[in-house]
PDB file of C-alpha atoms in Angstrom:
ATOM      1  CA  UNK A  21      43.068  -7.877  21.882  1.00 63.00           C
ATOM      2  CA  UNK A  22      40.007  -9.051  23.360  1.00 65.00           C
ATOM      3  CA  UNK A  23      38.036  -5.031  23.258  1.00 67.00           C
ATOM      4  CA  UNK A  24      38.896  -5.429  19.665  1.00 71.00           C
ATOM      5  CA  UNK A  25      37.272  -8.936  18.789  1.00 74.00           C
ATOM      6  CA  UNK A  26      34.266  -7.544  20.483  1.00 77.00           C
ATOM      7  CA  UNK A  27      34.309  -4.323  18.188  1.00 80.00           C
ATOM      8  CA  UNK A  28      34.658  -6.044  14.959  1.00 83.00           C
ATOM      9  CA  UNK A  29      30.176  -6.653  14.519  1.00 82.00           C
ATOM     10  CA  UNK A  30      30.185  -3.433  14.637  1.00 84.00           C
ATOM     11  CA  UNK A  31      32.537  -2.024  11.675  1.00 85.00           C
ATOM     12  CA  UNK A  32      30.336  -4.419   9.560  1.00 87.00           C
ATOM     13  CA  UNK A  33      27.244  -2.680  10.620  1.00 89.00           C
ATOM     14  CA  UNK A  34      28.921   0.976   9.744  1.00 90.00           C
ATOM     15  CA  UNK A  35      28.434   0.639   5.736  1.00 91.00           C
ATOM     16  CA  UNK A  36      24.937  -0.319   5.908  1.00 91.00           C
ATOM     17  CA  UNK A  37      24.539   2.124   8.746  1.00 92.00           C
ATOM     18  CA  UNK A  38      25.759   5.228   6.609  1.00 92.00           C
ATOM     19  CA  UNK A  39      23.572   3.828   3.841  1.00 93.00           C
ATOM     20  CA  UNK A  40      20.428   4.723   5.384  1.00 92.00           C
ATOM     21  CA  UNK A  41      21.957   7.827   7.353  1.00 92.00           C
ATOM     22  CA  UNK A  42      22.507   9.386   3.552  1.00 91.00           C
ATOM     23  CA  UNK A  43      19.517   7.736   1.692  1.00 91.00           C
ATOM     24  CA  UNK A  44      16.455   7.436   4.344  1.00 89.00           C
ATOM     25  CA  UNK A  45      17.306   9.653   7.266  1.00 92.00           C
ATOM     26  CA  UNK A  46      19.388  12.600   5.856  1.00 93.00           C
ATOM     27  CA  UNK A  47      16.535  13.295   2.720  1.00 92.00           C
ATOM     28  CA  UNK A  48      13.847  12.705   5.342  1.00 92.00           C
ATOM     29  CA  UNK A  49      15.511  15.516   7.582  1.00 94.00           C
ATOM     30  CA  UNK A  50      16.047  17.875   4.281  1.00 93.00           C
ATOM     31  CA  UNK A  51      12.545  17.631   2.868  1.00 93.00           C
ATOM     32  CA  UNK A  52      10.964  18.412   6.060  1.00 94.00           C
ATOM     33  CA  UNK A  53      13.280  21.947   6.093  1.00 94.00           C
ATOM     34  CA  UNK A  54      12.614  22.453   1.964  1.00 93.00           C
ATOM     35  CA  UNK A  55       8.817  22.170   3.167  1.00 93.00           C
ATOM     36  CA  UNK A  56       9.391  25.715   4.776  1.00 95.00           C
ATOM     37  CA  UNK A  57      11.016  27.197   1.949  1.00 93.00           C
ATOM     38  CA  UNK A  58       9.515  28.326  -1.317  1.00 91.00           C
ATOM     39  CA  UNK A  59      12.232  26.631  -3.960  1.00 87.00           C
ATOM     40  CA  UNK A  60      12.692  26.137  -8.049  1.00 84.00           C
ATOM     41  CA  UNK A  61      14.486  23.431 -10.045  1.00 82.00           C
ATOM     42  CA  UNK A  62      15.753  26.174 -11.810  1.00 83.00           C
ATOM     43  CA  UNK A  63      16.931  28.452  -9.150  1.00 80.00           C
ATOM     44  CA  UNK A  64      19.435  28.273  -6.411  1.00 80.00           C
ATOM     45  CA  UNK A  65      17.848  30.635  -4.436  1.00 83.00           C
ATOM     46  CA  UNK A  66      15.540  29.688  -1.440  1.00 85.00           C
ATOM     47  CA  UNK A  67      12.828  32.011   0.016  1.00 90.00           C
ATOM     48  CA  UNK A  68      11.868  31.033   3.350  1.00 91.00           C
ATOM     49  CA  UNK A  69       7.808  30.507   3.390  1.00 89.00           C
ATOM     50  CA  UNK A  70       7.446  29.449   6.423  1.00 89.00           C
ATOM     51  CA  UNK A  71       3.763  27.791   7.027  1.00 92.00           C
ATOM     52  CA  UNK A  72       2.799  28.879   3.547  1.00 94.00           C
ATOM     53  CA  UNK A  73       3.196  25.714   1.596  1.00 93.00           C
ATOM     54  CA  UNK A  74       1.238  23.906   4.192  1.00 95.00           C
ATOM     55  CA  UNK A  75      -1.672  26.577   4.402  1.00 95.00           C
ATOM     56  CA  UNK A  76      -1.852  26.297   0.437  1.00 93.00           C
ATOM     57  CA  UNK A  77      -1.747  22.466   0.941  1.00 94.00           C
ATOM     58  CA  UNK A  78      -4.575  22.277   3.030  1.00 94.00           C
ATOM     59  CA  UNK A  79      -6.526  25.642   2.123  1.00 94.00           C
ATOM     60  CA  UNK A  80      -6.817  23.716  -1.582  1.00 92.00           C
ATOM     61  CA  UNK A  81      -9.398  22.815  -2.953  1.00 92.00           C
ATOM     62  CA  UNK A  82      -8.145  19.353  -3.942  1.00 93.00           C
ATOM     63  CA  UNK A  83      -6.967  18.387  -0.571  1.00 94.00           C
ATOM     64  CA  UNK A  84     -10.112  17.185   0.807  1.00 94.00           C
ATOM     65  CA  UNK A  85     -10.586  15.135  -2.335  1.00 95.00           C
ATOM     66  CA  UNK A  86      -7.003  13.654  -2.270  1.00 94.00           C
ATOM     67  CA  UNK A  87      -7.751  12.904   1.332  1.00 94.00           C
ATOM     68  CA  UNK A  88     -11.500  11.074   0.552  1.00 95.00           C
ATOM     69  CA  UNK A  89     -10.215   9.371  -2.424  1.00 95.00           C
ATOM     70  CA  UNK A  90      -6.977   7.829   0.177  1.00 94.00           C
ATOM     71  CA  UNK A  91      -8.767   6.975   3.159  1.00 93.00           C
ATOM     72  CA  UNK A  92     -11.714   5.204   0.730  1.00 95.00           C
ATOM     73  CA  UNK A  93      -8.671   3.674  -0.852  1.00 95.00           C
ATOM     74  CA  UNK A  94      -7.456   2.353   2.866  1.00 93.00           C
ATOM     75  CA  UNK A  95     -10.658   1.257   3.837  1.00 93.00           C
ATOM     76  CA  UNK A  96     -11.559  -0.688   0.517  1.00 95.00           C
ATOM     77  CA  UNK A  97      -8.057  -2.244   0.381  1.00 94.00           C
ATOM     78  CA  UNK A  98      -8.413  -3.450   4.040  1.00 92.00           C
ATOM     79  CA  UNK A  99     -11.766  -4.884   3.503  1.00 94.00           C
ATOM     80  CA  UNK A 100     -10.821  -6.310   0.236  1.00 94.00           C
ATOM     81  CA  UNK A 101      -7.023  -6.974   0.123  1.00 93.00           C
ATOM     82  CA  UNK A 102      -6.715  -8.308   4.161  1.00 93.00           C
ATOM     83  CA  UNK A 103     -10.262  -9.750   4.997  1.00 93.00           C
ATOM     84  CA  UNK A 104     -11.383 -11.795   1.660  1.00 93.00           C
ATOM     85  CA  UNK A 105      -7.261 -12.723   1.169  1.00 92.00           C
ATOM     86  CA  UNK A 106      -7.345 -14.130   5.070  1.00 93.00           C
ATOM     87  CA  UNK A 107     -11.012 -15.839   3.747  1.00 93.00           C
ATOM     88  CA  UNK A 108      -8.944 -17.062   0.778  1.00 92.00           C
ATOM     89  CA  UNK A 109      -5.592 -18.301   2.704  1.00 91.00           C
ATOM     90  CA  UNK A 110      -7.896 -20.057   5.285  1.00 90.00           C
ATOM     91  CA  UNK A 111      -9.523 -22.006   2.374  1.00 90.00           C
ATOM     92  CA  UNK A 112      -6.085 -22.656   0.799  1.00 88.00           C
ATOM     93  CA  UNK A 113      -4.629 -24.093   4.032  1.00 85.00           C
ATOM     94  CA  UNK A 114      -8.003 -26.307   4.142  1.00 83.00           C
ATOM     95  CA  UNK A 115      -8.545 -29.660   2.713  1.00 79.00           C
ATOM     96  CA  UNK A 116     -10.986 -28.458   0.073  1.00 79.00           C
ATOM     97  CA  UNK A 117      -8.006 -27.346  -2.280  1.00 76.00           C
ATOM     98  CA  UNK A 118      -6.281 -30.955  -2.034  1.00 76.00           C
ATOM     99  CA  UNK A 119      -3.720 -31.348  -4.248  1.00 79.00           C
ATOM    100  CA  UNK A 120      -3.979 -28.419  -6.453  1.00 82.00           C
ATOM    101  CA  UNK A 121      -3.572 -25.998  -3.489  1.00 82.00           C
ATOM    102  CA  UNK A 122      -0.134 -24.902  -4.953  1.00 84.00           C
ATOM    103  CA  UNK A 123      -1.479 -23.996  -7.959  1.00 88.00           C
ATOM    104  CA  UNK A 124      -4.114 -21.855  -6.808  1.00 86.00           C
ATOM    105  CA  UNK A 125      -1.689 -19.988  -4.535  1.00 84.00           C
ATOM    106  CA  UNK A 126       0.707 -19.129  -7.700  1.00 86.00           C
ATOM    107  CA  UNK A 127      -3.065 -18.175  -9.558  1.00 88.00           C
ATOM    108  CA  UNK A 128      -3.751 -15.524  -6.905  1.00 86.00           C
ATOM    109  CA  UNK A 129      -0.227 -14.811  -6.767  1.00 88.00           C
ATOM    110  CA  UNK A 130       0.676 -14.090 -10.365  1.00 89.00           C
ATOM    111  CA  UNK A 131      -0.613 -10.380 -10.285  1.00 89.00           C
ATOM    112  CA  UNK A 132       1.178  -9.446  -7.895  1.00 88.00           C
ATOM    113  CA  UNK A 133       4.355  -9.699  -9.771  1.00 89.00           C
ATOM    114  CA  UNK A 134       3.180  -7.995 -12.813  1.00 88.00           C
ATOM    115  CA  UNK A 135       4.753  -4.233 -13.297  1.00 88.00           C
ATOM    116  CA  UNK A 136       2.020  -1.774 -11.689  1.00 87.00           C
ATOM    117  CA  UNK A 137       2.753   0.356 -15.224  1.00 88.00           C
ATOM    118  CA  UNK A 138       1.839  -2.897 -17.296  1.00 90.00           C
ATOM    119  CA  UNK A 139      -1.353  -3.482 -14.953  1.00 90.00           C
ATOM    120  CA  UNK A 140      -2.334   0.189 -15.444  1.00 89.00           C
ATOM    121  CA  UNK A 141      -2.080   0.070 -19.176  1.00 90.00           C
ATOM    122  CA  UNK A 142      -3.889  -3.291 -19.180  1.00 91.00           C
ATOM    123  CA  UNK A 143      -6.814  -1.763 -17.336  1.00 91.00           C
ATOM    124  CA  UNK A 144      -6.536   1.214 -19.590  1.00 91.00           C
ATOM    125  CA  UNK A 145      -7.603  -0.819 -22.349  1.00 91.00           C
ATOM    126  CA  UNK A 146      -9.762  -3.224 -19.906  1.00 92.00           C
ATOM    127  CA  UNK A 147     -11.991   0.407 -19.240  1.00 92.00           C
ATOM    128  CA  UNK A 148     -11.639   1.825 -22.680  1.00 90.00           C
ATOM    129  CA  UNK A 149     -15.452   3.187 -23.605  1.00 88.00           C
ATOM    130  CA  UNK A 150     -14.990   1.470 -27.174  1.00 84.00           C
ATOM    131  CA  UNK A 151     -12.927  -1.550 -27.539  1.00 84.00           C
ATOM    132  CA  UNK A 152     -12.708  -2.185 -23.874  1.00 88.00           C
ATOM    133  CA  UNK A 153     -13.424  -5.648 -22.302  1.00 91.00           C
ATOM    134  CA  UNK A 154     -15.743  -4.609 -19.608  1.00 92.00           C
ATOM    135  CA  UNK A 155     -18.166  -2.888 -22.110  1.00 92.00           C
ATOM    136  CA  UNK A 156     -17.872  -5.501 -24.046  1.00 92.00           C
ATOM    137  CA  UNK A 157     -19.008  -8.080 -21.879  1.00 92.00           C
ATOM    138  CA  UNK A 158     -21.792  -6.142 -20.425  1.00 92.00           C
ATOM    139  CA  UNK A 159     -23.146  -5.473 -24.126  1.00 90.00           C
ATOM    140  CA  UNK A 160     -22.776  -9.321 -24.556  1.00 91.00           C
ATOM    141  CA  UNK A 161     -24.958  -9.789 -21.362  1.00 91.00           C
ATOM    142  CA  UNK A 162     -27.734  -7.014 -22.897  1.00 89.00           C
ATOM    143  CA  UNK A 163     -26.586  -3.908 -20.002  1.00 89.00           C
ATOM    144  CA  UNK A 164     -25.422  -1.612 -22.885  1.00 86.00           C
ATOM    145  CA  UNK A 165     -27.130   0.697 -20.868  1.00 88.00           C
ATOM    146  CA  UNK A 166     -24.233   0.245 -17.967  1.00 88.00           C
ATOM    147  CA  UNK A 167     -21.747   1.012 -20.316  1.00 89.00           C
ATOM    148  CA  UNK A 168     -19.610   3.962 -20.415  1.00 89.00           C
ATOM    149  CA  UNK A 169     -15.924   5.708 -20.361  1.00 90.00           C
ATOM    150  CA  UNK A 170     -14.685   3.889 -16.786  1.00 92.00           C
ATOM    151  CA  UNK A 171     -12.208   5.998 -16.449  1.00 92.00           C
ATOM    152  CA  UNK A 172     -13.398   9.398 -17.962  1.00 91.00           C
ATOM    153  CA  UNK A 173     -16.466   9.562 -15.790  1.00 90.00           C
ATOM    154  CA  UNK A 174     -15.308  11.480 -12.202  1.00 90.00           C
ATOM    155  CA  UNK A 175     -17.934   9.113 -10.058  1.00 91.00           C
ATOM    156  CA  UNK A 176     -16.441   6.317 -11.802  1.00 92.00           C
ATOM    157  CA  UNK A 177     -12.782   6.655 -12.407  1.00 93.00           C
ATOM    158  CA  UNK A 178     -11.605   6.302  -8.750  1.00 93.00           C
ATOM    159  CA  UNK A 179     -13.737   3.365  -8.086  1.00 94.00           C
ATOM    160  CA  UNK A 180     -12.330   1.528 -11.340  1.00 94.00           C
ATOM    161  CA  UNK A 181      -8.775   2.373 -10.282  1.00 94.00           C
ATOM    162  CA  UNK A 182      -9.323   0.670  -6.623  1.00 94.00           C
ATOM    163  CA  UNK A 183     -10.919  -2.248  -8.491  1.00 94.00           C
ATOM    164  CA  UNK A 184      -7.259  -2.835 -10.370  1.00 93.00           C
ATOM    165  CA  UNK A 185      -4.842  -2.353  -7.250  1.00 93.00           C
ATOM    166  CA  UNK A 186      -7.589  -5.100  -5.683  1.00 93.00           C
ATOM    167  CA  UNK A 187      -6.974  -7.245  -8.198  1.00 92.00           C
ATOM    168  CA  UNK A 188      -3.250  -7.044  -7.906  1.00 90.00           C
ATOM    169  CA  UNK A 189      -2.422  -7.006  -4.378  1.00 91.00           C
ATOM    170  CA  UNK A 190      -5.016  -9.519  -2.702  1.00 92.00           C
ATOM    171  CA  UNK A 191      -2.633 -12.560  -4.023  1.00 91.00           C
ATOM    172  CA  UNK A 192       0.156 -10.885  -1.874  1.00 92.00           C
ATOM    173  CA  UNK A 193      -1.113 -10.007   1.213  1.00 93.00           C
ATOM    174  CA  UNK A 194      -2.926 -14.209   0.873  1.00 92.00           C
ATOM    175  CA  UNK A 195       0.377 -15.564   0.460  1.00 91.00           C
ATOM    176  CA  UNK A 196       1.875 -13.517   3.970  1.00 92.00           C
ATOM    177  CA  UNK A 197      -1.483 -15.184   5.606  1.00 92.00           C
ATOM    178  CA  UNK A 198      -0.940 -18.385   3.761  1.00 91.00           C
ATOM    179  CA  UNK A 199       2.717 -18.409   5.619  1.00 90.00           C
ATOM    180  CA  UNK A 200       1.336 -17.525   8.756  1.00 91.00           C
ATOM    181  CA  UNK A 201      -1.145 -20.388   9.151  1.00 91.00           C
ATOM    182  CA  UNK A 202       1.457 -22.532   7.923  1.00 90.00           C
ATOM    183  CA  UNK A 203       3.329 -21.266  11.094  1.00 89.00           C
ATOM    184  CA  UNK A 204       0.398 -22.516  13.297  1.00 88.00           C
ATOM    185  CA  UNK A 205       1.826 -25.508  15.503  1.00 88.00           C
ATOM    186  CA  UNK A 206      -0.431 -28.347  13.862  1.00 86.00           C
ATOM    187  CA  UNK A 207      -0.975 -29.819  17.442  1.00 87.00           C
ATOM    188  CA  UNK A 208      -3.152 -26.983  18.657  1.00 86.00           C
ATOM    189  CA  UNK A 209      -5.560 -27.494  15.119  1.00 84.00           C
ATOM    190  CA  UNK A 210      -5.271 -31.831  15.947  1.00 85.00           C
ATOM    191  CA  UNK A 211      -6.442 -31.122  19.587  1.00 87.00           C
ATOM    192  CA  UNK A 212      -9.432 -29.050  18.401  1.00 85.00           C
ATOM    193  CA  UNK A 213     -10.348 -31.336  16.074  1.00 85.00           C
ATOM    194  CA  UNK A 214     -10.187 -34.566  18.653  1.00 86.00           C
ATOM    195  CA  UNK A 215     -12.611 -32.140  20.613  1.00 84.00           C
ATOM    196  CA  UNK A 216     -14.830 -31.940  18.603  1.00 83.00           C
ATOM    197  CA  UNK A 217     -13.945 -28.474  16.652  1.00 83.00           C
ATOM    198  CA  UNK A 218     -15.123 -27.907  12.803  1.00 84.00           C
ATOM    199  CA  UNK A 219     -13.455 -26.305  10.203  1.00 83.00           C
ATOM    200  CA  UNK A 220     -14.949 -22.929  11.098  1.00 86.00           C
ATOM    201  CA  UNK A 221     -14.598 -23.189  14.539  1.00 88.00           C
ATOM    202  CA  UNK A 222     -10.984 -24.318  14.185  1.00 86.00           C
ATOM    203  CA  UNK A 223     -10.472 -21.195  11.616  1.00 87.00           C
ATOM    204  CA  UNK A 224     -12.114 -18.592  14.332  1.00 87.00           C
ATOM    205  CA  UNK A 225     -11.152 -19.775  17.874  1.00 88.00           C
ATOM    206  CA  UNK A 226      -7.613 -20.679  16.829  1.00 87.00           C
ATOM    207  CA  UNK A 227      -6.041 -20.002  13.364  1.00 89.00           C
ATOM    208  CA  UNK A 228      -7.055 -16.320  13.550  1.00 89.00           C
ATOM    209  CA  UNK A 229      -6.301 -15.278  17.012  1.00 89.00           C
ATOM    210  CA  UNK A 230      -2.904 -17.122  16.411  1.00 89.00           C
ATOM    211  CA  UNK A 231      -2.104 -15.110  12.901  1.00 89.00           C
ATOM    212  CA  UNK A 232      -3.360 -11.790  14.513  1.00 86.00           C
ATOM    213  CA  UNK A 233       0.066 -10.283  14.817  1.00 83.00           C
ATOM    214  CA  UNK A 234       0.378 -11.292  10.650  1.00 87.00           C
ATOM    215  CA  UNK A 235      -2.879  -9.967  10.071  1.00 89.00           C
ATOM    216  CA  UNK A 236      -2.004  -6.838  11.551  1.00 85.00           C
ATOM    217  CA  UNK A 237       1.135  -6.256  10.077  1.00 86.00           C
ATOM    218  CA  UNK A 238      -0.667  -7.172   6.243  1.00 90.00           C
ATOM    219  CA  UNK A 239      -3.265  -4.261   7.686  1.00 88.00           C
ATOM    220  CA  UNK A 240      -0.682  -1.784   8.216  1.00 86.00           C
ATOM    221  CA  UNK A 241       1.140  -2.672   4.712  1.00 88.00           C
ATOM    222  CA  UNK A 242      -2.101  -2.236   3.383  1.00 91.00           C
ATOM    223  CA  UNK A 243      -3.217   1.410   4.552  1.00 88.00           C
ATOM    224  CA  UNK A 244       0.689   2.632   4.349  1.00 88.00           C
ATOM    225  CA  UNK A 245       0.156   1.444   0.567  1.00 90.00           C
ATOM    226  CA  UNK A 246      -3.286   3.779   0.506  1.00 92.00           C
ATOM    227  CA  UNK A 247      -1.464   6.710   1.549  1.00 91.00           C
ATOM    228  CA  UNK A 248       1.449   6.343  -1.010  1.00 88.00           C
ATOM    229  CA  UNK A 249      -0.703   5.665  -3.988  1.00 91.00           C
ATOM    230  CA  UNK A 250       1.365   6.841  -7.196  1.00 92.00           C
ATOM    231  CA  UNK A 251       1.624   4.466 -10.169  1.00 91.00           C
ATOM    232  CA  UNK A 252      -1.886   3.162 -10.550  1.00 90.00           C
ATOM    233  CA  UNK A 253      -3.653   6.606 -10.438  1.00 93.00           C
ATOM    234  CA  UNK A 254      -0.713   8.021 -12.807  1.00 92.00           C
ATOM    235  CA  UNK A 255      -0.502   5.652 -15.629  1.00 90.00           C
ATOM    236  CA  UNK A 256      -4.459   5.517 -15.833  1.00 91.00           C
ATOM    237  CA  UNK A 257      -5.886   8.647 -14.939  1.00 91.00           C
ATOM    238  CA  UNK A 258      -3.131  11.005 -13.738  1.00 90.00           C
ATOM    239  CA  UNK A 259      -5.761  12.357 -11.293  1.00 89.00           C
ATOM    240  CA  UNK A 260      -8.194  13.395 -13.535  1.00 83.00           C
ATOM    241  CA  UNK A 261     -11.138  13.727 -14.828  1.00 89.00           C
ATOM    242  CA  UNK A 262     -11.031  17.050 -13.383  1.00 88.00           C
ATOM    243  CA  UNK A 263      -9.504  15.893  -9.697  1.00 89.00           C
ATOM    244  CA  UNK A 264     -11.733  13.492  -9.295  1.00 92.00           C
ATOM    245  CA  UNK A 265      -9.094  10.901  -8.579  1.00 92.00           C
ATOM    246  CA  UNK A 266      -6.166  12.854  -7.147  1.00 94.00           C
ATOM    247  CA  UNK A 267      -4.493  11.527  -4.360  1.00 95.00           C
ATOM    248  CA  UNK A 268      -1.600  12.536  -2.345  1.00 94.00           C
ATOM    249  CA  UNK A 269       1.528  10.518  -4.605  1.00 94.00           C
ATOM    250  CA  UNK A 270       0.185  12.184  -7.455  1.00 94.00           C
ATOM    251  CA  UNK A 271      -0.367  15.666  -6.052  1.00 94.00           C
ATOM    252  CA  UNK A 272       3.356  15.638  -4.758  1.00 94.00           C
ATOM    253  CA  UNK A 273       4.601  14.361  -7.841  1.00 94.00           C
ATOM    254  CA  UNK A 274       2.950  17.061 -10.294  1.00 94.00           C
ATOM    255  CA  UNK A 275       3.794  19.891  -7.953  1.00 93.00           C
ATOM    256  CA  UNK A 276       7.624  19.101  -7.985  1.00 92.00           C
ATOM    257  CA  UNK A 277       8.266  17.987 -11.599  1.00 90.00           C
ATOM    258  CA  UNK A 278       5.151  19.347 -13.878  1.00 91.00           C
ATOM    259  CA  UNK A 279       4.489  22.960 -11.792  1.00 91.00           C
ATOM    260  CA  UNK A 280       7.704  23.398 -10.438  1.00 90.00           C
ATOM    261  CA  UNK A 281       6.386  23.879  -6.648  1.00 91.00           C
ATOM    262  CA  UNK A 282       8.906  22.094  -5.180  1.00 92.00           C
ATOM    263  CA  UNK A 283       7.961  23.624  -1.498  1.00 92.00           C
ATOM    264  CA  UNK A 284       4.597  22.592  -1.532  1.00 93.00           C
ATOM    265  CA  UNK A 285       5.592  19.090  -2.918  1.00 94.00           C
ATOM    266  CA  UNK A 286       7.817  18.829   0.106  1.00 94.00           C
ATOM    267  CA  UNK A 287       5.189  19.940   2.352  1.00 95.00           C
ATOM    268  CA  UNK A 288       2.776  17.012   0.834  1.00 95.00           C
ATOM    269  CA  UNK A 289       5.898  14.882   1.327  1.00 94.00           C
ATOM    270  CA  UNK A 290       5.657  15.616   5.049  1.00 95.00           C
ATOM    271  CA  UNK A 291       2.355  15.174   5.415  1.00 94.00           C
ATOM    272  CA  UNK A 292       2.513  11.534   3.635  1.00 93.00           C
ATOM    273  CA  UNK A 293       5.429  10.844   6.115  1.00 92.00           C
ATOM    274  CA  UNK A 294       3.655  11.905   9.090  1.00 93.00           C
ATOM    275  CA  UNK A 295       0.383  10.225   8.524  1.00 91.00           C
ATOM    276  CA  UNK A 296       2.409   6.690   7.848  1.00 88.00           C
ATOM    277  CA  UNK A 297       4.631   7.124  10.573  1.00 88.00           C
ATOM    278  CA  UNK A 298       1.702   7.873  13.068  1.00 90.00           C
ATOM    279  CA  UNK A 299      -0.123   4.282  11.651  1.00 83.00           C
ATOM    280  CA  UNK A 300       3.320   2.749  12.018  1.00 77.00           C
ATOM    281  CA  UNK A 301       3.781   3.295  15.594  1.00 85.00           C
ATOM    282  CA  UNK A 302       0.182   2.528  16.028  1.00 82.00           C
ATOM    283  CA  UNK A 303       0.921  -0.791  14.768  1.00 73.00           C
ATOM    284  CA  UNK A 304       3.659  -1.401  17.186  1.00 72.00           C
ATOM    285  CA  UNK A 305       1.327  -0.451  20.139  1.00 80.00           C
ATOM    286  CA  UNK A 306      -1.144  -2.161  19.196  1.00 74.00           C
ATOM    287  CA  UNK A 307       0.397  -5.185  18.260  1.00 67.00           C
ATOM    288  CA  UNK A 308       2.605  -5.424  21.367  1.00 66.00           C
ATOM    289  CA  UNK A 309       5.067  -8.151  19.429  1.00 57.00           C
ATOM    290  CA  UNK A 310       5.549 -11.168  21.127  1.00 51.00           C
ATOM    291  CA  UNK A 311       2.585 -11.351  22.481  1.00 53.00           C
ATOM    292  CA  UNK A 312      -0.587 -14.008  21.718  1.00 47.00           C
TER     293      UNK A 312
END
């Protein structure tokens, strides 16, 4: 009677266990295999390719530019997204914001719950050469000779599109820091203060160092993100002009559904799972949770 009271956790674990066996793990395991096969949405028969999808993955032309366009990605989002939103939760957990602090955090929230398809169609129109907001303010401001098509010039386009995921995502990864410094036991910020401590000094020798686990986890989010880019490259510039803003999401996704290359896709799959995989484990090293 008693072995069966202690077995009964564990038949409410086994639904949510089979869950992810069949949707995460088993489709995982099955488009790594697929990745050495050359396959068809419209044929049942498999050829077995073995390295050839990858060699034509990373033999292409457009992989170093995929590559370049999601590592500048990373590195802007990490700069932008996780430095100035720590800058900005720092300032929101300060006295400066007073009493309208909560409605600056739902301000640099709000984006972040827009659809990414409704923010890429809004920038779409935000870019537009003609009618476009940007162009229009900088012919208000006399630089009509800045303006141009955003998003059909190739130095431009991928640039512009990092600009709108910016926009959208630094009110996130604020509020995670925002909840973090919240977290921060408020007799450790009193004592510094009674010594003597400034804002600034309070912000650098103890809000930071005590958030640092946060702050890496929102830095991990953030480059995980870069590598599976999709939605705002697709419903602005699908990649183009040219492939001047491909990225990995987007090279996948044409492969399997517009060219019908459903090996290769798989073999970008693979790639995009071992490169976030390798930065998750990374994190866990690095982070050693638990630890201050």
């Amino acid at each position: 009677m008693m072995k069966r009271k202690k077995l009964v956790p564990y038949y409410y674990i086994i639904p949510g266990l089979f869950m992810v066996l069949f949707f995460v793990y088993i489709p995982v395991i099955c488009n790594f295999i697929y990745s050495f096969f050359h396959l068809s949405s419209y044929s049942s028969t498999k050829v077995f390719a073995g390295f050839d999808n990858y060699i034509k993955l990373f033999t292409n032309d457009t992989f170093p530019i995929m590559m370049k366009n999601n590592i500048m990605y990373a590195v802007i989002s990490l700069i932008v997204q996780v430095g100035f939103g720590t800058v900005i939760a720092l300032l929101l957990e300060s006295k400066l914001t007073g009493r309208l602090r909560n409605v600056y955090r739902n301000i640099y929230f709000l984006p972040a719950l827009i659809s990414l398809t409704a923010v890429g169609l809004l920038f779409t129109f935000i870019y537009s050469p003609d009618v476009g907001l940007l162009n229009s303010a900088l012919r208000a401001m006399g630089l009509e000779n800045l303006t141009q098509s955003w998003l059909g010039n190739s130095k431009t386009a991928i640039y512009c599109i990092i600009a709108m995921s910016q926009w959208q995502f630094t009110g996130y990864i604020t509020l995670l820091m925002v909840v973090a410094i919240q977290n921060i036991p408020r007799d450790y910020l009193e004592a510094a203060a009674i010594d003597g401590a400034g804002p600034f000094r309070r912000a650098v020798n103890i809000m930071i160092p005590l958030v640092k686990e946060q702050l890496l986890v929102c830095s991990i989010i953030t480059i995980i993100g870069a590598f599976k880019l999709f939605t705002e490259v697709y419903s602005t510039t699908s990649g183009g002009p040219g492939n001047s803003s491909q990225v990995l999401g987007v090279y996948l996704y044409q492969n399997a559904f517009l060219h019908d290359k459903m090996g290769l896709a798989a073999a970008t799959g693979v790639l995009i799972f071992i490169i976030t995989v390798t930065i998750s484990i990374i994190q866990i090293v690095v982070t050693k949770s638990g630890k201050v």
